[in-house]
Amino acid sequence: MSAIVRVCAELTGKAVVLFDRRQRRIAAAGPNFAGRISMPSLETILRSYPPDATAGPRPVVLAAGPTTDLARRKIVTPIVERGEHFGWLVIDEHPTPLRPTDEYTAARSARRIGAQFLIQRRIARVAWNAKSALTRQLVRGTGAQEDLAASGEYLGVNTEARRVLVFVQVPDGETEDLDHALVEHLERSLGVEVLSTRGSEGLLLLVEASDDVGSVVAVSRVKTAITQAAAAVSQPTGLIAGVSSVCEPAAFSRAYREAREVVRCVDRFTEPTAHRILAVDDLGPVRVFLANGDVAALRRFVGDVLGPILGDAPGSADLLRTLQCWFDAGRSPRGAATHLGVHENTVRLRLSRVHAMTGLDVVGNAADQLSIQTALLVLRFQGHPALVVPGRMAAGEVDLHASARGLTTDSQPHTRSDSVGATGAAMPA
C-alpha cells in the first residue's frame, strides 16, 4: 500500500496520506520537492466531508477556509471494496494546485488500496486460524513437541514461553470479533504475545509472561488488562474471566481446568452487575467444591458452619469481618488487628467467641479452618455486607460485594447456577 500511495503522489505531484478506519496514518508520500509532509488529523478533515457522500467511493473535493479549518483544499476518497469501508485516501493541494486528473488518480489508487486491504485481511485470517489451532494443541497437550515447535517457528510463536491462561465466558449477544478485540487490547496494553482460540463454552487466551516479572505481578497485570479490555470492547456487564497462575506449557491443560472452575464459581454465586474477573489463586483449592457442589447443599453448609453468627445479633458482623481479615492476614492476629484498627487482644477475643458460638476451633483445627474459609468465600460471593472490607479490592479483581444478597435459608439460587452440572471441564473444541 505504501508503494501505491507513493505512485499516487508522483502522478499528482502532491502530498498523499492514507488513513485506516481508526483514523491512524498508515502511509504518506509526496513528490521529491514537497519536503516534509504535513497533514491535519483525519478528524479535522472529515468535519467538512458531506454526509451524503459517505456511502459512495467517489473522491470529494473539500474547500479551504475558516469554516472548514483547512488551510488548503483536499481530495478525500473513501477506501471501499466489496461494500466494506477500510479507510481514507487524502490528497493535499500542495505543492501544486489541484487538477481534474487528480480525482481520477485518487479513485484508481483507492480501488487498488482496497484490493490490498482485502488480500491482507485474508492473509491475517489464515494466520489467525493457524495460531488458533496451535493454541488448541498447546492447551490440549496433543501433538509431538517437535511438531508444535516447528509450527510455532513458522507462525512466529514461542511455544516454550511461560504463559497466563485466561478462560472467558462470553456474554450472550457479543459479536464474533470479541476475541480479536480482546487480543489486540491485551497485546497493546501488556506488550506481550497473546494467543487465542474459541471453544464450545467460551474464549481461551494464552498471555505470554515476561521473564523479568514475578508470577504474582504478571497475574495482577493480566487481571487489570482483562478488566480494562472488557470495559473497552464488551457490553457493560456479563463477561466472566478466570485467570490462571503463570505456568509452563506442560501445565496449560491443568490451568485451563482451574480457570474454568473459577468462571463457574463466579457464574453460580454472583449477579451480572459488572464484568467479573478472578484469578485461580484468589479462590484456592476450594474452587473445586464451589464449582461442582450442589448450590442448595452449599447454602445449607454455610448455615451449618456459620449459622450462629449470621443473624442480626449485636457484634455478629464484627465476628465475620474479623474472621475474614484474620485469614487474609495469614492467620496473624497482629495483621488482622492492623487492618481492622483494633488491638490484637480484641481479635483473639472475637476468635474465641466464634469458637464458643459455633463449636469450631478456628485457631487450632485445620479442618475447622477450611470449613470456615469455604463458608466465608460463599458469603463473599453472595455479597454479605459484613464482608465488604475497605481496601480489599485490587485492580482487576471481581467485586464480590456488588450485590447485597445475604445468604438465607429460603433464598433461591442463581438461575444459571442450577443448570451447571458437576461434570469435568470440556477442552476447547
Coordinates of C-alpha atoms in Angstrom, one line a residue:
M1 CA 0.0 0.0 0.0
S2 CA 2.9 2.4 0.6
A3 CA 4.0 1.8 -3.0
I4 CA 0.5 2.8 -4.3
V5 CA 0.5 5.9 -2.1
R6 CA 3.9 6.8 -3.4
V7 CA 2.9 6.4 -7.1
C8 CA -0.3 8.4 -6.4
A9 CA 1.9 11.2 -5.0
E10 CA 4.2 11.1 -8.1
L11 CA 1.3 11.1 -10.6
T12 CA -0.5 14.0 -8.9
G13 CA 2.6 15.9 -7.8
K14 CA 1.1 16.4 -4.3
A15 CA 1.3 15.1 -0.8
V16 CA -0.8 12.0 -0.2
V17 CA -1.7 10.3 3.1
L18 CA -3.5 7.0 3.7
F19 CA -5.6 6.6 6.9
D20 CA -7.3 3.5 8.2
R21 CA -10.8 3.3 9.7
R22 CA -9.4 4.2 13.1
Q23 CA -8.0 7.4 11.7
R24 CA -4.4 6.2 12.1
R25 CA -1.9 7.2 9.5
I26 CA -0.9 4.1 7.5
A27 CA 1.3 5.6 4.8
A28 CA 2.3 9.0 3.4
A29 CA 4.3 10.2 0.4
G30 CA 4.9 13.3 -1.6
P31 CA 6.8 14.5 -4.7
N32 CA 10.6 14.9 -4.3
F33 CA 10.2 18.7 -4.0
A34 CA 7.4 18.6 -1.5
G35 CA 9.6 18.5 1.6
R36 CA 8.1 17.3 4.9
I37 CA 4.5 16.1 4.6
S38 CA 2.2 17.9 6.9
M39 CA -1.5 16.9 7.1
P40 CA -4.3 17.8 9.6
S41 CA -5.8 15.0 11.5
L42 CA -8.4 12.9 9.7
E43 CA -11.0 14.1 12.3
T44 CA -10.4 17.7 11.3
I45 CA -10.6 16.8 7.6
L46 CA -13.8 14.8 7.9
R47 CA -15.7 17.7 9.6
S48 CA -16.1 19.1 6.1
Y49 CA -16.9 15.8 4.4
P50 CA -20.6 15.8 3.1
P51 CA -22.7 13.3 5.0
D52 CA -24.5 12.2 1.8
A53 CA -21.1 11.1 0.3
T54 CA -20.2 8.5 2.9
A55 CA -21.9 5.6 1.1
G56 CA -20.0 6.1 -2.2
P57 CA -16.3 5.6 -3.1
R58 CA -16.0 8.6 -5.3
P59 CA -13.5 11.4 -4.5
V60 CA -14.8 14.6 -2.9
V61 CA -13.0 17.9 -3.0
L62 CA -13.1 19.8 0.3
A63 CA -12.9 23.5 0.2
A64 CA -10.4 25.5 2.3
G65 CA -11.3 28.4 4.5
P66 CA -12.2 29.5 8.1
T67 CA -15.4 27.5 8.0
T68 CA -13.6 24.2 7.4
D69 CA -10.4 24.7 9.4
L70 CA -8.5 23.6 6.3
A71 CA -5.6 25.8 5.0
R72 CA -5.7 24.1 1.6
R73 CA -8.2 22.1 -0.4
K74 CA -8.2 18.3 -0.1
I75 CA -9.3 15.4 -2.2
V76 CA -10.8 12.8 0.1
T77 CA -11.6 9.4 -1.2
P78 CA -13.0 6.6 1.0
I79 CA -11.4 3.2 0.6
V80 CA -14.3 0.9 -0.2
E81 CA -14.1 -2.5 -1.6
R82 CA -16.9 -5.0 -1.9
G83 CA -19.1 -2.9 0.2
E84 CA -16.6 -2.7 3.1
H85 CA -15.0 0.6 4.2
F86 CA -11.3 0.2 5.0
G87 CA -10.1 3.8 5.3
W88 CA -9.4 7.1 3.6
L89 CA -7.0 8.4 1.0
V90 CA -6.3 12.2 1.3
I91 CA -4.6 14.3 -1.4
D92 CA -3.4 17.7 -0.2
E93 CA -3.3 20.7 -2.6
H94 CA 0.4 21.1 -2.1
P95 CA 2.8 21.9 -3.6
T96 CA 0.8 22.2 -6.9
P97 CA -2.9 23.2 -7.5
L98 CA -5.5 20.5 -7.9
R99 CA -6.2 19.3 -11.4
P100 CA -9.1 17.4 -12.9
T101 CA -7.0 14.3 -13.4
D102 CA -6.1 14.2 -9.6
E103 CA -9.6 12.9 -8.8
Y104 CA -9.3 10.1 -11.3
T105 CA -5.9 9.2 -9.9
A106 CA -7.3 9.2 -6.4
A107 CA -10.2 7.0 -7.4
R108 CA -7.9 4.4 -9.1
S109 CA -5.5 4.5 -6.2
A110 CA -8.3 3.9 -3.7
R111 CA -9.5 0.9 -5.7
R112 CA -6.0 -0.6 -5.7
I113 CA -5.5 0.0 -2.0
G114 CA -8.9 -1.5 -1.2
A115 CA -7.9 -4.7 -3.0
Q116 CA -4.7 -4.8 -1.0
F117 CA -6.7 -4.4 2.2
L118 CA -8.8 -7.4 1.2
I119 CA -5.7 -9.5 0.4
Q120 CA -4.0 -8.6 3.7
R121 CA -7.2 -9.4 5.7
R122 CA -7.3 -12.9 4.0
I123 CA -3.7 -13.5 5.0
A124 CA -4.3 -12.3 8.5
R125 CA -7.4 -14.6 8.8
V126 CA -5.3 -17.6 7.7
A127 CA -2.6 -16.7 10.2
W128 CA -5.2 -16.2 12.9
N129 CA -6.8 -19.6 12.3
A130 CA -3.4 -21.3 12.2
K131 CA -2.5 -19.7 15.6
S132 CA -5.9 -20.7 17.0
A133 CA -5.3 -24.3 16.0
L134 CA -1.8 -24.2 17.6
T135 CA -3.2 -22.7 20.8
R136 CA -5.8 -25.5 21.0
Q137 CA -3.0 -28.1 20.6
L138 CA -0.9 -26.4 23.3
V139 CA -3.8 -26.4 25.8
R140 CA -4.8 -30.0 25.0
G141 CA -1.3 -31.2 25.1
T142 CA -1.7 -33.0 21.9
G143 CA 1.0 -33.3 19.2
A144 CA 4.7 -34.0 19.4
Q145 CA 6.8 -31.3 20.9
E146 CA 8.9 -31.2 17.7
D147 CA 5.8 -30.6 15.6
L148 CA 4.5 -27.9 17.9
A149 CA 7.9 -26.1 17.9
A150 CA 8.0 -26.3 14.1
S151 CA 4.5 -24.8 13.8
G152 CA 5.4 -22.1 16.3
E153 CA 8.5 -21.2 14.4
Y154 CA 6.6 -20.9 11.1
L155 CA 3.9 -18.7 12.8
G156 CA 6.4 -16.7 14.9
V157 CA 5.1 -18.2 18.2
N158 CA 7.3 -19.1 21.1
T159 CA 5.8 -22.5 22.1
E160 CA 8.1 -22.8 25.1
A161 CA 7.2 -19.5 26.7
R162 CA 5.5 -19.4 30.2
R163 CA 2.0 -18.0 29.9
V164 CA -1.0 -17.0 31.9
L165 CA -4.2 -18.8 30.8
V166 CA -7.4 -16.8 30.7
F167 CA -10.8 -18.5 30.2
V168 CA -13.5 -16.1 29.2
Q169 CA -17.2 -16.9 29.4
V170 CA -18.6 -14.7 26.6
P171 CA -21.8 -12.9 27.3
D172 CA -24.9 -13.6 25.2
G173 CA -25.2 -11.2 22.2
E174 CA -21.4 -10.5 21.9
T175 CA -20.0 -10.0 18.4
E176 CA -17.9 -12.7 16.8
D177 CA -14.8 -10.5 16.7
L178 CA -14.7 -10.1 20.5
D179 CA -11.6 -12.4 20.6
H180 CA -9.8 -10.2 18.1
A181 CA -10.6 -7.1 20.1
L182 CA -9.5 -8.6 23.4
V183 CA -6.3 -9.9 21.9
E184 CA -5.4 -6.6 20.3
H185 CA -6.2 -4.7 23.5
L186 CA -4.1 -7.1 25.7
E187 CA -1.1 -7.0 23.3
R188 CA -1.2 -3.3 23.2
S189 CA -1.6 -2.9 27.0
L190 CA 0.9 -5.6 28.1
G191 CA 3.3 -5.5 25.2
V192 CA 3.5 -9.3 25.0
E193 CA 2.2 -12.0 22.7
V194 CA -1.4 -13.2 23.2
L195 CA -2.8 -16.4 21.6
S196 CA -6.5 -17.2 21.5
T197 CA -8.9 -19.9 20.5
R198 CA -12.7 -20.4 20.8
G199 CA -14.3 -23.5 22.3
S200 CA -17.8 -24.6 22.7
E201 CA -18.0 -22.9 26.2
G202 CA -16.0 -19.7 25.8
L203 CA -12.9 -18.0 24.7
L204 CA -9.4 -19.1 25.8
L205 CA -6.4 -16.8 25.9
L206 CA -2.7 -17.6 26.5
V207 CA -0.9 -14.4 27.6
E208 CA 2.9 -14.6 27.5
A209 CA 4.6 -13.9 30.8
S210 CA 7.7 -11.8 30.7
D211 CA 10.8 -13.4 32.2
D212 CA 11.7 -10.3 34.2
V213 CA 8.4 -10.1 36.0
G214 CA 7.3 -12.2 39.0
S215 CA 4.3 -14.5 38.8
V216 CA 2.2 -12.6 41.2
V217 CA 2.8 -9.3 39.4
A218 CA 2.2 -11.0 36.0
V219 CA -1.2 -12.3 37.1
S220 CA -2.2 -9.0 38.6
R221 CA -1.3 -7.2 35.3
V222 CA -3.3 -9.7 33.3
K223 CA -6.3 -9.2 35.5
T224 CA -6.1 -5.5 35.2
A225 CA -5.6 -5.6 31.4
I226 CA -8.6 -8.0 31.1
T227 CA -10.7 -5.7 33.2
Q228 CA -9.8 -2.7 31.0
A229 CA -10.2 -4.6 27.8
A230 CA -13.7 -5.9 28.8
A231 CA -14.8 -2.3 29.6
A232 CA -13.5 -1.1 26.3
V233 CA -14.7 -3.7 23.9
S234 CA -17.6 -5.6 25.6
Q235 CA -21.1 -4.9 26.8
P236 CA -21.4 -3.1 30.2
T237 CA -22.0 -6.4 32.1
G238 CA -21.8 -10.1 31.7
L239 CA -18.2 -11.0 30.9
I240 CA -16.7 -13.5 33.3
A241 CA -13.0 -14.4 33.2
G242 CA -10.9 -16.9 35.2
V243 CA -7.1 -16.2 35.3
S244 CA -4.6 -19.0 36.0
S245 CA -1.2 -18.6 37.6
V246 CA 1.9 -18.4 35.4
C247 CA 2.6 -21.9 34.1
E248 CA 4.8 -23.8 31.8
P249 CA 3.4 -25.3 28.5
A250 CA 3.1 -28.7 30.1
A251 CA 0.7 -27.3 32.7
F252 CA -1.7 -25.5 30.2
S253 CA -4.2 -28.3 30.4
R254 CA -4.5 -28.1 34.2
A255 CA -4.5 -24.3 34.1
Y256 CA -7.5 -24.5 31.7
R257 CA -9.5 -26.7 34.1
E258 CA -8.6 -24.4 37.0
A259 CA -9.6 -21.2 35.2
R260 CA -12.8 -22.8 34.1
E261 CA -13.7 -23.8 37.7
V262 CA -13.2 -20.1 38.7
V263 CA -15.6 -19.0 36.0
R264 CA -18.2 -21.5 37.2
C265 CA -17.8 -20.3 40.8
V266 CA -18.3 -16.7 39.7
D267 CA -21.2 -17.5 37.5
R268 CA -23.0 -19.5 40.2
F269 CA -22.7 -17.1 43.1
T270 CA -22.6 -13.6 41.7
E271 CA -25.1 -11.3 39.8
P272 CA -24.1 -9.9 36.4
T273 CA -23.9 -6.3 37.7
A274 CA -20.4 -5.8 36.2
H275 CA -17.6 -7.7 34.4
R276 CA -16.3 -10.3 36.8
I277 CA -12.6 -11.3 36.7
L278 CA -11.0 -13.6 39.3
A279 CA -7.7 -15.5 39.5
V280 CA -7.3 -19.1 40.4
D281 CA -5.1 -18.0 43.4
D282 CA -7.9 -15.8 44.6
L283 CA -10.0 -18.8 45.4
G284 CA -7.5 -21.6 46.1
P285 CA -8.5 -25.3 46.0
V286 CA -11.9 -24.6 47.4
R287 CA -13.0 -23.6 43.9
V288 CA -13.4 -27.3 43.1
F289 CA -16.0 -27.6 45.8
L290 CA -17.9 -24.4 44.9
A291 CA -17.8 -25.1 41.1
N292 CA -19.2 -28.6 41.3
G293 CA -21.2 -28.8 44.5
D294 CA -24.9 -28.6 44.7
V295 CA -26.0 -25.0 45.3
A296 CA -28.7 -25.8 47.8
A297 CA -26.2 -28.0 49.7
L298 CA -23.7 -25.2 49.7
R299 CA -26.3 -22.8 51.3
R300 CA -27.1 -25.4 53.9
F301 CA -23.3 -25.9 54.5
V302 CA -22.8 -22.2 55.2
G303 CA -25.7 -22.1 57.6
D304 CA -24.4 -25.2 59.4
V305 CA -20.9 -23.7 59.7
L306 CA -21.6 -20.0 60.5
G307 CA -25.3 -20.0 61.3
P308 CA -24.9 -18.8 64.9
I309 CA -23.1 -15.7 63.8
L310 CA -25.1 -14.9 60.6
G311 CA -28.0 -13.3 62.4
D312 CA -28.6 -9.6 63.4
A313 CA -27.3 -10.0 66.9
P314 CA -25.0 -7.2 68.1
G315 CA -21.4 -8.0 67.2
S316 CA -22.2 -10.7 64.6
A317 CA -20.9 -8.5 61.7
D318 CA -17.7 -7.8 63.6
L319 CA -17.1 -11.5 64.1
L320 CA -17.5 -12.2 60.4
R321 CA -15.3 -9.3 59.4
T322 CA -12.6 -10.4 61.9
L323 CA -12.6 -13.9 60.6
Q324 CA -12.1 -12.7 57.0
C325 CA -9.3 -10.3 58.0
W326 CA -7.6 -13.0 60.1
F327 CA -7.5 -15.4 57.1
D328 CA -6.4 -12.5 54.8
A329 CA -3.6 -11.7 57.2
G330 CA -2.3 -15.3 57.1
R331 CA -3.9 -16.2 60.4
S332 CA -2.0 -13.4 62.1
P333 CA -3.8 -11.6 65.0
R334 CA -1.5 -8.6 64.6
G335 CA -2.1 -8.3 60.9
A336 CA -5.9 -8.6 61.3
A337 CA -5.8 -6.1 64.2
T338 CA -3.9 -3.6 62.0
H339 CA -6.4 -4.0 59.2
L340 CA -9.4 -3.6 61.5
G341 CA -7.9 -0.8 63.5
V342 CA -8.3 -2.7 66.9
H343 CA -6.0 -4.2 69.5
E344 CA -4.6 -7.8 69.0
N345 CA -6.4 -8.9 72.1
T346 CA -9.7 -7.8 70.6
V347 CA -9.0 -10.1 67.6
R348 CA -8.2 -13.0 69.9
L349 CA -11.3 -12.4 72.0
R350 CA -13.5 -12.4 68.9
L351 CA -12.0 -15.6 67.6
S352 CA -12.7 -17.2 71.0
R353 CA -16.3 -16.0 70.7
V354 CA -16.6 -17.7 67.3
H355 CA -15.3 -20.9 68.9
A356 CA -17.9 -20.6 71.7
M357 CA -20.8 -19.8 69.4
T358 CA -20.1 -22.3 66.5
G359 CA -18.1 -25.0 68.2
L360 CA -15.4 -24.6 65.6
D361 CA -11.8 -24.2 66.7
V362 CA -10.7 -21.6 64.1
V363 CA -7.3 -21.2 65.7
G364 CA -6.2 -24.7 66.3
N365 CA -8.1 -27.1 64.0
A366 CA -7.1 -27.2 60.3
A367 CA -10.4 -28.9 59.2
D368 CA -12.4 -26.2 61.0
Q369 CA -10.4 -23.5 59.3
L370 CA -11.1 -25.0 55.9
S371 CA -14.8 -25.2 56.7
I372 CA -15.0 -21.6 57.8
Q373 CA -12.9 -20.3 54.9
T374 CA -15.2 -22.1 52.4
A375 CA -18.3 -20.6 54.1
L376 CA -16.8 -17.1 54.1
L377 CA -16.0 -17.4 50.4
V378 CA -19.6 -18.3 49.6
L379 CA -20.7 -15.3 51.7
R380 CA -18.3 -13.0 49.9
F381 CA -19.5 -14.2 46.5
Q382 CA -23.1 -13.5 47.6
G383 CA -22.2 -10.0 48.8
H384 CA -22.7 -10.3 52.5
P385 CA -22.5 -6.7 53.8
A386 CA -20.3 -7.6 56.8
L387 CA -17.5 -8.8 54.4
V388 CA -17.2 -5.6 52.4
V389 CA -13.7 -4.8 53.8
P390 CA -12.3 -1.4 52.7
G391 CA -9.1 -1.8 50.7
R392 CA -9.6 -5.5 49.8
M393 CA -10.3 -5.0 46.2
A394 CA -7.3 -4.9 43.9
A395 CA -7.3 -3.6 40.3
G396 CA -8.8 -6.2 38.1
E397 CA -10.4 -8.3 40.9
V398 CA -14.1 -9.0 40.6
D399 CA -16.3 -7.2 43.0
L400 CA -17.7 -10.0 45.1
H401 CA -19.8 -7.5 47.1
A402 CA -21.6 -5.8 44.2
S403 CA -24.9 -7.5 45.2
A404 CA -26.1 -7.5 48.8
R405 CA -27.9 -10.8 48.6
G406 CA -27.4 -12.1 52.1
L407 CA -27.4 -15.9 52.4
T408 CA -30.8 -17.0 53.7
T409 CA -32.4 -20.5 54.0
D410 CA -35.3 -19.6 51.7
S411 CA -33.3 -17.7 49.0
Q412 CA -33.2 -19.0 45.5
P413 CA -30.0 -19.9 43.7
H414 CA -28.9 -18.1 40.6
T415 CA -30.9 -19.3 37.7
R416 CA -27.9 -20.1 35.6
S417 CA -26.2 -21.9 38.5
D418 CA -28.9 -24.6 38.7
S419 CA -28.2 -25.6 35.1
V420 CA -24.5 -26.0 35.8
G421 CA -23.7 -29.7 36.3
A422 CA -20.9 -31.3 38.1
T423 CA -19.1 -32.6 35.1
G424 CA -15.5 -32.0 34.4
A425 CA -14.2 -29.3 32.1
A426 CA -14.5 -29.8 28.4
M427 CA -11.5 -28.9 26.4
P428 CA -11.8 -26.4 23.6
A429 CA -13.4 -28.0 20.5

